[in-house]
Amino acid sequence: MENFLAQKKKIIVQQWTDQVLDSYGAPDFFKKQKNQFANPVGSTISAGLQEIYTVLAEGKELGRVCKPLEDIVKIRAVQEFTPSQSVSFLYLLKTIVQQELAKDKKNSVGQESLTELDNRIDQIALMAFDFYMDCRERLNQIRINEVLSGRHTLTDGTKCVSAMLKRDKIESADNIQNNRLT
């Protein structure tokens, strides 16, 4: 399996990256813009998937995927993805590998090797779900702290002092205008 994954690395990683980026609203931007500062989401996802694939392909310890996996999951946890959608990108890899195996008539990869790879991907998916839940818990704690401290009123515009002054100024100007017309 390691030989097959090494030979097909470029093809599989490209397909995987494309499919993950297709789950976003502007996949063309994420795919074409390679600058990490102009496209931090696409850059982080591309680099992270590459690292995760390398760990899987080379049979390395799964603990080595923690950083890239957490980086990807953090992005997906703050977006409009359900928990299952946030971690589903890992399961795309299984399908891509199976498709590439089916295309390669001379592969000598046995079912046992494929099952082992699937199990490793499942373990990474469980790690991803743990990262997702941790991130969502932190986000919710931040929201709770904002409500308790009163800072939330500055972000919704209803009680923000500058927004109130601006609204009063507009209302005052409208009143003056209405008085002139009558």
Tab-separated table of C-alpha atoms in Angstrom, residues 142-161:
chain	number	residue	atom	x	y	z
A	142	ILE	CA	-16.297	33.146	24.335
A	143	ARG	CA	-19.919	33.996	23.502
A	144	ILE	CA	-21.012	33.340	27.074
A	145	ASN	CA	-18.199	35.525	28.406
A	146	GLU	CA	-19.204	38.328	26.013
A	147	VAL	CA	-22.801	38.194	27.210
A	148	LEU	CA	-21.765	38.144	30.859
A	149	SER	CA	-19.352	41.046	30.441
A	150	GLY	CA	-21.712	43.126	28.306
A	151	ARG	CA	-19.325	43.268	25.356
A	152	HIS	CA	-21.891	41.611	23.099
A	153	THR	CA	-23.838	44.868	22.998
A	154	LEU	CA	-20.998	46.484	21.103
A	155	THR	CA	-21.228	44.003	18.256
A	156	ASP	CA	-24.964	43.925	17.586
A	157	GLY	CA	-25.235	47.691	17.066
A	158	THR	CA	-28.248	48.207	19.317
A	159	LYS	CA	-26.480	49.575	22.371
A	160	CYS	CA	-23.160	50.682	20.953
A	161	VAL	CA	-22.556	54.314	21.953
